[in-house]
Tab-separated table of C-alpha atoms and ligand atoms in Angstrom:
chain	number	residue	atom	x	y	z
N	272	UNK	CA	38.003	-28.257	29.996
N	273	UNK	CA	40.779	-29.346	27.665
N	274	UNK	CA	40.172	-32.857	26.365
N	275	UNK	CA	43.525	-34.617	26.786
N	276	UNK	CA	42.454	-37.550	24.649
N	277	UNK	CA	41.702	-35.486	21.634
N	278	UNK	CA	44.196	-35.956	18.842
N	279	UNK	CA	44.328	-32.237	18.056
N	280	UNK	CA	45.436	-31.463	21.634
N	281	UNK	CA	48.718	-33.236	21.058
N	282	UNK	CA	51.887	-31.171	20.981
N	283	UNK	CA	52.126	-31.074	17.228
N	284	UNK	CA	48.886	-29.030	17.128
N	285	UNK	CA	49.802	-26.800	20.027
N	286	UNK	CA	47.962	-23.768	18.722
N	287	UNK	CA	44.740	-25.654	18.947
N	288	UNK	CA	42.693	-26.339	22.016
N	289	UNK	CA	39.783	-28.689	21.845
N	290	UNK	CA	37.484	-28.761	24.839
N	291	UNK	CA	35.613	-31.764	26.088
N	292	UNK	CA	32.333	-31.768	24.338
N	293	UNK	CA	28.913	-32.059	25.807
N	294	UNK	CA	27.416	-35.473	25.294
N	295	UNK	CA	24.831	-35.140	22.570
N	296	UNK	CA	21.578	-37.008	22.853
N	297	UNK	CA	21.228	-39.623	20.165
N	298	UNK	CA	19.490	-38.257	17.136
N	299	UNK	CA	17.727	-41.590	16.882
N	300	UNK	CA	14.753	-42.199	19.063
N	301	UNK	CA	15.464	-45.385	21.048
N	302	UNK	CA	11.816	-46.321	21.011
N	303	UNK	CA	11.836	-46.036	17.253
N	304	UNK	CA	14.911	-48.236	17.111
N	305	UNK	CA	13.289	-50.945	19.167
N	306	UNK	CA	10.093	-50.639	17.135
N	307	UNK	CA	12.168	-50.918	13.980
N	308	UNK	CA	13.923	-53.968	15.351
N	309	UNK	CA	10.605	-55.558	16.106
N	310	UNK	CA	9.443	-54.866	12.564
N	311	UNK	CA	12.691	-56.231	11.213
N	312	UNK	CA	12.333	-59.350	13.301
N	313	UNK	CA	8.937	-60.022	11.889
N	314	UNK	CA	10.236	-59.943	8.320
N	315	UNK	CA	7.818	-62.003	6.294
N	316	UNK	CA	8.552	-64.994	4.141
N	317	UNK	CA	7.264	-65.393	0.609
N	318	UNK	CA	4.533	-67.683	1.937
N	319	UNK	CA	3.555	-65.151	4.604
N	320	UNK	CA	3.195	-62.476	1.948
N	321	UNK	CA	1.255	-64.683	-0.404
N	322	UNK	CA	-1.101	-66.054	2.253
N	323	UNK	CA	-1.629	-62.589	3.720
N	324	UNK	CA	-2.454	-61.099	0.358
N	325	UNK	CA	-4.835	-63.900	-0.552
N	326	UNK	CA	-6.609	-63.441	2.780
N	327	UNK	CA	-7.017	-59.762	1.961
N	328	UNK	CA	-4.790	-58.654	4.860
N	329	UNK	CA	-4.221	-55.018	3.931
N	330	UNK	CA	-1.225	-54.470	6.145
N	331	UNK	CA	0.571	-57.331	4.404
N	332	UNK	CA	-0.673	-56.061	1.040
N	333	UNK	CA	0.774	-52.635	1.853
N	334	UNK	CA	4.101	-54.153	2.866
N	335	UNK	CA	4.238	-56.134	-0.371
N	336	UNK	CA	3.520	-52.992	-2.385
N	337	UNK	CA	6.312	-51.243	-0.489
N	338	UNK	CA	8.636	-54.006	-1.687
N	339	UNK	CA	7.522	-53.394	-5.271
N	340	UNK	CA	8.273	-49.712	-4.811
N	341	UNK	CA	11.647	-50.290	-3.196
N	342	UNK	CA	14.760	-49.900	-5.279
N	343	UNK	CA	16.781	-52.312	-3.127
N	344	UNK	CA	17.700	-55.343	-5.241
N	345	UNK	CA	16.802	-57.845	-2.489
N	346	UNK	CA	13.362	-56.249	-2.138
N	347	UNK	CA	12.939	-56.378	-5.872
N	348	UNK	CA	13.759	-60.076	-5.963
N	349	UNK	CA	11.214	-60.857	-3.261
N	350	UNK	CA	8.647	-58.557	-4.869
N	351	UNK	CA	8.982	-60.372	-8.186
N	352	UNK	CA	8.458	-63.713	-6.444
N	353	UNK	CA	5.326	-62.420	-4.741
N	354	UNK	CA	3.998	-61.090	-8.048
N	355	UNK	CA	4.663	-64.419	-9.727
N	356	UNK	CA	2.740	-66.269	-7.005
N	357	UNK	CA	-0.131	-63.799	-7.265
N	358	UNK	CA	-0.360	-63.736	-11.057
N	359	UNK	CA	-2.665	-66.748	-11.420
N	360	UNK	CA	-5.113	-65.008	-9.054
N	361	UNK	CA	-5.097	-61.685	-10.880
N	362	UNK	CA	-6.917	-60.298	-13.865
N	363	UNK	CA	-10.452	-60.634	-12.548
N	364	UNK	CA	-11.157	-56.995	-11.950
N	365	UNK	CA	-12.451	-54.027	-13.828
N	366	UNK	CA	-9.652	-51.520	-14.187
N	367	UNK	CA	-10.682	-47.908	-14.619
N	368	UNK	CA	-8.356	-44.993	-15.322
N	369	UNK	CA	-9.505	-41.584	-14.122
N	370	UNK	CA	-7.816	-38.418	-15.255
N	371	UNK	CA	-8.390	-34.674	-15.290
N	372	UNK	CA	-6.536	-31.479	-14.529
N	373	UNK	CA	-5.840	-30.590	-10.887
N	374	UNK	CA	-8.928	-29.071	-9.338
N	375	UNK	CA	-11.397	-30.793	-11.657
N	376	UNK	CA	-12.547	-32.817	-8.657
N	377	UNK	CA	-10.833	-36.189	-9.060
N	378	UNK	CA	-10.529	-37.005	-5.365
N	379	UNK	CA	-14.045	-35.850	-4.627
N	380	UNK	CA	-15.316	-37.806	-7.604
N	381	UNK	CA	-13.406	-40.965	-6.676
N	382	UNK	CA	-14.748	-40.750	-3.147
N	383	UNK	CA	-18.344	-40.383	-4.334
N	384	UNK	CA	-18.268	-43.003	-7.074
N	385	UNK	CA	-16.095	-45.224	-4.853
N	386	UNK	CA	-18.764	-45.247	-2.144
N	387	UNK	CA	-21.339	-46.007	-4.814
N	388	UNK	CA	-19.270	-48.890	-6.166
N	389	UNK	CA	-18.704	-50.504	-2.772
N	390	UNK	CA	-22.409	-50.124	-1.977
N	391	UNK	CA	-22.886	-52.571	-4.856
N	392	UNK	CA	-20.813	-55.130	-2.921
N	393	UNK	CA	-17.611	-54.491	-4.830
N	394	UNK	CA	-14.158	-54.248	-3.336
N	395	UNK	CA	-12.290	-51.217	-4.593
N	396	UNK	CA	-8.599	-50.360	-4.712
N	397	UNK	CA	-7.580	-46.812	-5.630
N	398	UNK	CA	-4.061	-46.348	-6.953
N	399	UNK	CA	-2.375	-43.324	-8.459
N	400	UNK	CA	0.241	-42.592	-11.039
N	401	UNK	CA	2.112	-39.379	-10.808
N	402	UNK	CA	5.828	-39.410	-11.400
N	403	UNK	CA	6.054	-35.935	-9.922
N	404	UNK	CA	5.397	-37.926	-6.779
N	405	UNK	CA	5.698	-35.678	-3.753
N	406	UNK	CA	2.772	-33.679	-5.001
N	407	UNK	CA	0.622	-36.724	-5.441
N	408	UNK	CA	1.457	-38.031	-2.042
N	409	UNK	CA	-0.074	-34.813	-0.834
N	410	UNK	CA	-2.861	-34.798	-3.290
N	411	UNK	CA	-4.150	-38.317	-2.926
N	412	UNK	CA	-3.709	-38.922	0.757
N	413	UNK	CA	-1.629	-36.328	2.555
N	414	UNK	CA	-4.472	-33.972	3.096
N	415	UNK	CA	-6.536	-36.100	5.419
N	416	UNK	CA	-9.832	-34.713	4.314
N	417	UNK	CA	-9.427	-36.231	0.861
N	418	UNK	CA	-11.338	-39.459	0.328
N	419	UNK	CA	-11.749	-39.537	4.075
N	420	UNK	CA	-15.002	-41.452	4.049
N	421	UNK	CA	-13.846	-43.917	1.425
N	422	UNK	CA	-10.582	-44.606	3.211
N	423	UNK	CA	-12.517	-45.641	6.328
N	424	UNK	CA	-14.400	-48.327	4.419
N	425	UNK	CA	-13.307	-51.942	4.780
N	426	UNK	CA	-14.095	-52.597	1.149
N	427	UNK	CA	-11.811	-49.829	-0.090
N	428	UNK	CA	-8.053	-49.638	-0.190
N	429	UNK	CA	-6.293	-46.395	-1.153
N	430	UNK	CA	-2.624	-46.280	-2.053
N	431	UNK	CA	-0.768	-43.171	-3.200
N	432	UNK	CA	1.559	-43.080	-6.174
N	433	UNK	CA	4.978	-44.642	-5.780
N	434	UNK	CA	7.338	-41.735	-5.329
N	435	UNK	CA	10.697	-41.419	-7.006
N	436	UNK	CA	11.339	-42.686	-10.464
N	437	UNK	CA	10.776	-42.217	-14.136
N	438	UNK	CA	7.258	-42.365	-15.482
N	439	UNK	CA	8.027	-45.786	-16.970
N	440	UNK	CA	9.235	-47.040	-13.599
N	441	UNK	CA	6.308	-45.618	-11.669
N	442	UNK	CA	3.854	-46.999	-14.217
N	443	UNK	CA	5.396	-50.466	-14.084
N	444	UNK	CA	5.179	-50.460	-10.296
N	445	UNK	CA	1.540	-49.463	-10.481
N	446	UNK	CA	0.848	-52.249	-12.926
N	447	UNK	CA	2.472	-54.744	-10.591
N	448	UNK	CA	0.497	-53.298	-7.697
N	449	UNK	CA	-2.708	-53.987	-9.644
N	450	UNK	CA	-1.773	-57.682	-9.721
N	451	UNK	CA	-1.372	-57.821	-5.934
N	452	UNK	CA	-4.607	-55.915	-5.338
N	453	UNK	CA	-6.501	-58.294	-7.588
N	454	UNK	CA	-5.008	-61.309	-5.846
N	455	UNK	CA	-6.129	-59.707	-2.558
N	456	UNK	CA	-9.711	-59.777	-3.820
N	457	UNK	CA	-10.237	-56.258	-5.092
N	458	UNK	CA	-12.541	-56.583	-8.080
N	459	UNK	CA	-12.517	-52.935	-9.069
N	460	UNK	CA	-9.350	-50.906	-9.497
N	461	UNK	CA	-9.276	-47.162	-10.017
N	462	UNK	CA	-6.084	-45.555	-11.208
N	463	UNK	CA	-5.937	-41.824	-10.826
N	464	UNK	CA	-3.598	-39.611	-12.771
N	465	UNK	CA	-3.208	-35.884	-13.159
N	466	UNK	CA	-4.276	-34.960	-16.640
N	467	UNK	CA	-1.431	-32.789	-17.676
N	468	UNK	CA	1.133	-34.946	-19.372
N	469	UNK	CA	2.405	-38.296	-20.436
N	470	UNK	CA	1.024	-40.320	-17.564
N	471	UNK	CA	-2.346	-40.728	-19.296
N	472	UNK	CA	-0.757	-42.881	-21.952
N	473	UNK	CA	0.797	-45.056	-19.265
N	474	UNK	CA	-2.535	-45.381	-17.468
N	475	UNK	CA	-4.333	-46.081	-20.706
N	476	UNK	CA	-1.999	-48.998	-21.229
N	477	UNK	CA	-3.124	-50.693	-18.015
N	478	UNK	CA	-6.857	-50.051	-17.756
N	479	UNK	CA	-9.989	-51.365	-19.422
N	480	UNK	CA	-11.895	-48.114	-19.282
N	481	UNK	CA	-10.570	-44.592	-19.409
N	482	UNK	CA	-12.612	-41.768	-17.906
N	483	UNK	CA	-11.774	-38.142	-18.486
N	484	UNK	CA	-13.084	-35.577	-16.020
N	485	UNK	CA	-13.640	-32.094	-17.410
N	486	UNK	CA	-15.095	-28.798	-16.319
N	487	UNK	CA	-17.611	-26.603	-18.066
N	488	UNK	CA	-16.977	-22.964	-18.774
N	489	UNK	CA	-13.788	-21.071	-19.456
N	490	UNK	CA	-14.984	-20.913	-23.086
N	491	UNK	CA	-12.199	-23.042	-24.439
N	492	UNK	CA	-13.361	-26.459	-23.331
N	493	UNK	CA	-11.310	-28.353	-25.826
N	494	UNK	CA	-8.135	-26.425	-25.184
N	495	UNK	CA	-7.437	-27.321	-21.578
N	496	UNK	CA	-6.521	-30.856	-22.276
N	497	UNK	CA	-4.676	-32.393	-25.165
N	498	UNK	CA	-6.645	-33.759	-28.076
N	499	UNK	CA	-4.853	-37.088	-27.771
N	500	UNK	CA	-6.236	-37.527	-24.271
N	501	UNK	CA	-9.770	-36.807	-25.428
N	502	UNK	CA	-9.315	-39.414	-28.130
N	503	UNK	CA	-8.357	-41.984	-25.519
N	504	UNK	CA	-11.459	-41.408	-23.396
N	505	UNK	CA	-14.188	-44.043	-23.244
N	506	UNK	CA	-16.348	-41.497	-21.453
N	507	UNK	CA	-16.098	-37.834	-20.572
N	508	UNK	CA	-17.675	-36.686	-17.320
N	509	UNK	CA	-18.318	-32.994	-16.944
N	510	UNK	CA	-18.009	-32.522	-13.217
N	511	UNK	CA	-19.330	-29.749	-10.965
N	512	UNK	CA	-22.632	-29.729	-12.793
N	513	UNK	CA	-24.454	-28.235	-9.838
N	514	UNK	CA	-25.895	-24.912	-8.708
N	515	UNK	CA	-25.680	-22.265	-11.396
N	516	UNK	CA	-23.166	-24.361	-13.304
N	517	UNK	CA	-25.737	-26.874	-14.520
N	518	UNK	CA	-26.628	-24.997	-17.684
N	519	UNK	CA	-23.012	-24.419	-18.644
N	520	UNK	CA	-22.291	-28.075	-18.058
N	521	UNK	CA	-25.107	-29.024	-20.438
N	522	UNK	CA	-23.688	-26.699	-23.100
N	523	UNK	CA	-20.230	-28.168	-22.615
N	524	UNK	CA	-21.704	-31.668	-22.884
N	525	UNK	CA	-23.161	-30.809	-26.292
N	526	UNK	CA	-19.852	-29.354	-27.421
N	527	UNK	CA	-18.014	-32.535	-26.449
N	528	UNK	CA	-20.585	-34.730	-28.123
N	529	UNK	CA	-20.063	-32.704	-31.308
N	530	UNK	CA	-16.305	-32.828	-30.974
N	531	UNK	CA	-16.269	-36.585	-30.381
N	532	UNK	CA	-18.331	-37.114	-33.530
N	533	UNK	CA	-15.351	-35.820	-35.470
N	534	UNK	CA	-13.164	-38.666	-34.266
N	535	UNK	CA	-13.476	-41.994	-36.027
N	536	UNK	CA	-14.671	-44.882	-33.834
N	537	UNK	CA	-11.793	-46.640	-32.106
N	538	UNK	CA	-10.990	-50.332	-32.359
N	539	UNK	CA	-13.368	-51.089	-29.502
N	540	UNK	CA	-16.273	-49.900	-31.713
N	541	UNK	CA	-17.586	-48.123	-28.617
N	542	UNK	CA	-18.802	-44.553	-29.014
N	543	UNK	CA	-17.669	-42.555	-25.990
N	544	UNK	CA	-20.381	-41.095	-23.777
N	545	UNK	CA	-20.492	-37.597	-22.356
N	546	UNK	CA	-22.184	-37.342	-18.985
N	547	UNK	CA	-22.655	-34.415	-16.634
N	548	UNK	CA	-22.199	-35.083	-12.943
N	549	UNK	CA	-21.630	-33.529	-9.577
N	550	UNK	CA	-19.256	-35.316	-7.265
N	551	UNK	CA	-20.391	-33.097	-4.407
N	552	UNK	CA	-24.138	-33.488	-4.956
N	553	UNK	CA	-23.826	-37.103	-6.043
N	554	UNK	CA	-25.711	-36.634	-9.305
N	555	UNK	CA	-24.825	-38.445	-12.524
N	556	UNK	CA	-22.482	-40.727	-10.593
N	557	UNK	CA	-24.530	-43.910	-10.847
N	558	UNK	CA	-24.988	-43.229	-14.559
N	559	UNK	CA	-21.217	-43.134	-14.992
N	560	UNK	CA	-20.820	-46.437	-13.189
N	561	UNK	CA	-23.553	-47.924	-15.408
N	562	UNK	CA	-21.639	-46.688	-18.443
N	563	UNK	CA	-18.484	-48.408	-17.236
N	564	UNK	CA	-20.408	-51.666	-16.885
N	565	UNK	CA	-22.076	-51.261	-20.270
N	566	UNK	CA	-18.686	-50.738	-21.838
N	567	UNK	CA	-17.236	-53.800	-20.158
N	568	UNK	CA	-20.149	-55.963	-21.320
N	569	UNK	CA	-19.973	-54.500	-24.822
N	570	UNK	CA	-16.245	-55.089	-25.230
N	571	UNK	CA	-16.357	-58.520	-23.619
N	572	UNK	CA	-18.985	-59.493	-26.163
N	573	UNK	CA	-17.136	-58.183	-29.193
N	574	UNK	CA	-13.798	-59.594	-28.032
N	575	UNK	CA	-12.056	-56.251	-27.647
N	576	UNK	CA	-11.739	-56.594	-23.858
N	577	UNK	CA	-9.433	-59.594	-23.944
N	578	UNK	CA	-7.657	-58.364	-27.055
N	579	UNK	CA	-6.777	-55.140	-25.298
N	580	UNK	CA	-5.599	-56.951	-22.192
N	581	UNK	CA	-3.378	-59.146	-24.330
N	582	UNK	CA	-1.931	-56.150	-26.102
N	583	UNK	CA	-1.303	-54.516	-22.768
N	584	UNK	CA	0.552	-57.588	-21.528
N	585	UNK	CA	2.719	-57.514	-24.621
N	586	UNK	CA	3.339	-53.805	-24.191
N	587	UNK	CA	4.411	-54.342	-20.572
N	588	UNK	CA	6.737	-57.133	-21.490
N	589	UNK	CA	8.614	-54.767	-23.800
N	590	UNK	CA	8.379	-51.895	-21.338
N	591	UNK	CA	9.887	-54.072	-18.614
N	592	UNK	CA	12.722	-55.085	-20.900
N	593	UNK	CA	13.356	-51.456	-21.823
N	594	UNK	CA	13.356	-50.417	-18.188
N	595	UNK	CA	15.695	-53.198	-17.139
N	596	UNK	CA	18.146	-52.540	-19.977
N	597	UNK	CA	18.171	-48.838	-19.282
N	598	UNK	CA	18.721	-49.321	-15.560
N	599	UNK	CA	21.458	-51.841	-16.206
N	600	UNK	CA	23.241	-49.404	-18.498
N	601	UNK	CA	23.006	-46.358	-16.248
N	602	UNK	CA	23.853	-48.300	-13.082
N	603	UNK	CA	26.893	-49.885	-14.661
N	604	UNK	CA	30.022	-48.817	-12.761
N	605	UNK	CA	32.051	-48.174	-15.892
N	606	UNK	CA	29.310	-46.079	-17.457
N	607	UNK	CA	28.782	-44.171	-14.216
N	608	UNK	CA	32.478	-43.327	-14.257
N	609	UNK	CA	32.646	-42.251	-17.870
N	610	UNK	CA	29.315	-40.705	-18.694
N	611	UNK	CA	30.120	-37.258	-17.243
N	612	UNK	CA	33.355	-37.154	-19.210
N	613	UNK	CA	31.532	-37.835	-22.486
N	614	UNK	CA	28.803	-35.401	-21.557
N	615	UNK	CA	31.445	-32.726	-21.102
N	616	UNK	CA	33.018	-33.616	-24.442
N	617	UNK	CA	29.663	-33.101	-26.109
N	618	UNK	CA	29.102	-29.797	-24.309
N	619	UNK	CA	32.508	-28.569	-25.451
N	620	UNK	CA	31.734	-29.617	-29.016
N	621	UNK	CA	34.673	-31.997	-29.086
N	622	UNK	CA	32.492	-34.864	-30.247
N	623	UNK	CA	28.923	-35.138	-31.445
N	624	UNK	CA	26.154	-36.540	-29.265
N	625	UNK	CA	25.864	-39.563	-31.550
N	626	UNK	CA	29.532	-40.407	-31.357
N	627	UNK	CA	29.479	-39.984	-27.575
N	628	UNK	CA	26.480	-42.312	-27.306
N	629	UNK	CA	28.162	-44.854	-29.597
N	630	UNK	CA	31.406	-44.782	-27.603
N	631	UNK	CA	29.572	-45.208	-24.313
N	632	UNK	CA	27.544	-48.087	-25.678
N	633	UNK	CA	30.717	-49.700	-26.985
N	634	UNK	CA	32.263	-49.384	-23.537
N	635	UNK	CA	29.147	-51.016	-22.117
N	636	UNK	CA	28.929	-53.899	-24.575
N	637	UNK	CA	32.622	-54.714	-24.517
N	638	UNK	CA	33.028	-54.154	-20.802
N	639	UNK	CA	34.124	-57.716	-20.021
K	145	GDP	P1	-8.575	-32.811	-7.778
K	145	GDP	O1	-7.437	-31.868	-7.659
K	145	GDP	O2	-8.909	-33.060	-9.219
K	145	GDP	O3	-8.415	-34.077	-7.006
K	145	GDP	O4	-9.871	-32.059	-7.210
K	145	GDP	P2	-10.565	-32.109	-5.760
K	145	GDP	O5	-11.375	-33.337	-5.613
K	145	GDP	O6	-9.564	-31.816	-4.725
K	145	GDP	O7	-11.581	-30.887	-5.889
K	145	GDP	C1	-11.154	-29.569	-6.080
K	145	GDP	C2	-12.221	-28.638	-5.554
K	145	GDP	O8	-13.406	-28.783	-6.326
K	145	GDP	C3	-12.599	-28.917	-4.123
K	145	GDP	O9	-12.794	-27.704	-3.458
K	145	GDP	C4	-13.908	-29.684	-4.244
K	145	GDP	O10	-14.748	-29.487	-3.129
K	145	GDP	C5	-14.515	-29.055	-5.482
K	145	GDP	N1	-15.408	-29.996	-6.167
K	145	GDP	C6	-15.126	-31.278	-6.506
K	145	GDP	N2	-16.194	-31.829	-7.110
K	145	GDP	C7	-17.169	-30.882	-7.149
K	145	GDP	C8	-18.508	-30.852	-7.637
K	145	GDP	O11	-19.055	-31.815	-8.177
K	145	GDP	N3	-19.171	-29.670	-7.521
K	145	GDP	C9	-18.636	-28.576	-6.947
K	145	GDP	N4	-19.358	-27.475	-6.873
K	145	GDP	N5	-17.373	-28.576	-6.445
K	145	GDP	C10	-16.654	-29.702	-6.556
């Protein structure tokens, strides 16, 4: 039927005929809307967040972390206030970075050692850094079978990597998340990262102990992972040392011990251990946890522990400034308008990259 109200059925569009449409069901689920409204209504105050976190309420902790991860300015403001309130209650944990290539067994390992750690009356939070995000969401939690047992434990809290964002941004969010987790009473923090790129450096800059998971075999043990990452390791665990892999794992262990001898001792004066383990068979796991504790005691005694934490704080101050300046520049309206134009000028060889950068920065500095 012709819809007489429709503007295009007026005489001036006489070649057109627009029929009355069929009412479409709302694409929004009404139940979801009312649920959302309920959630919105119960928006928490700064005190609610702080008290909830201090009581170890994980749903409030999760909501606070979501604020940290949000890019909305009003969320960011609240998140910063929560972090500030929590700061005096943070810092009392052991922070362990765990890295290794995909498939080395990180999730399995974290589940096994995580259960071991909480059996010693610790409270464990597992965080992740992976700026390639979507994959990590899948890899740390999406597949429900991963860390299934650990995630059911009251003493464990597992949070996937914040999604979108630059590595610097994701890393900063993870560092802020550590503060909230510590204020919530978690005394052990694991930070998982995929050992294939830059994220190790970011993780290294926020943990006390850095564990590298490796595999035996393939003949080129030292090739799979960058030398710089091996140099960062406080311990190397050769995983999957079970079944007919045990002998190969022992050979690999010797090769790593030899390789590590070639590196000069780091500032911590700690000589990195190489340990074989099986995350599936739960062998070597307690030894690795003992090593972490030995390292912590050793570096607390020689002063390196607090020195490193101080250096990390300094590093994060500068990182935060860098991040904020960069975001301010790129989100500036004037820059947003002009940057494509200058980019095009550079692509067409009309001006050099340096001149383009200079001109854009001038626009930014003298914008007022
Ligand atoms: P991730 O990608 O590093 O997190 O690795 P996963 O934890 O998902 O493990 C990859 C595969 O290796 C899975 O099939 C695990 O069951 C297997 N795996 C993990 N740890 C061990 C281990 O200690 N021994 C053996 N034989 N397999 C393992």
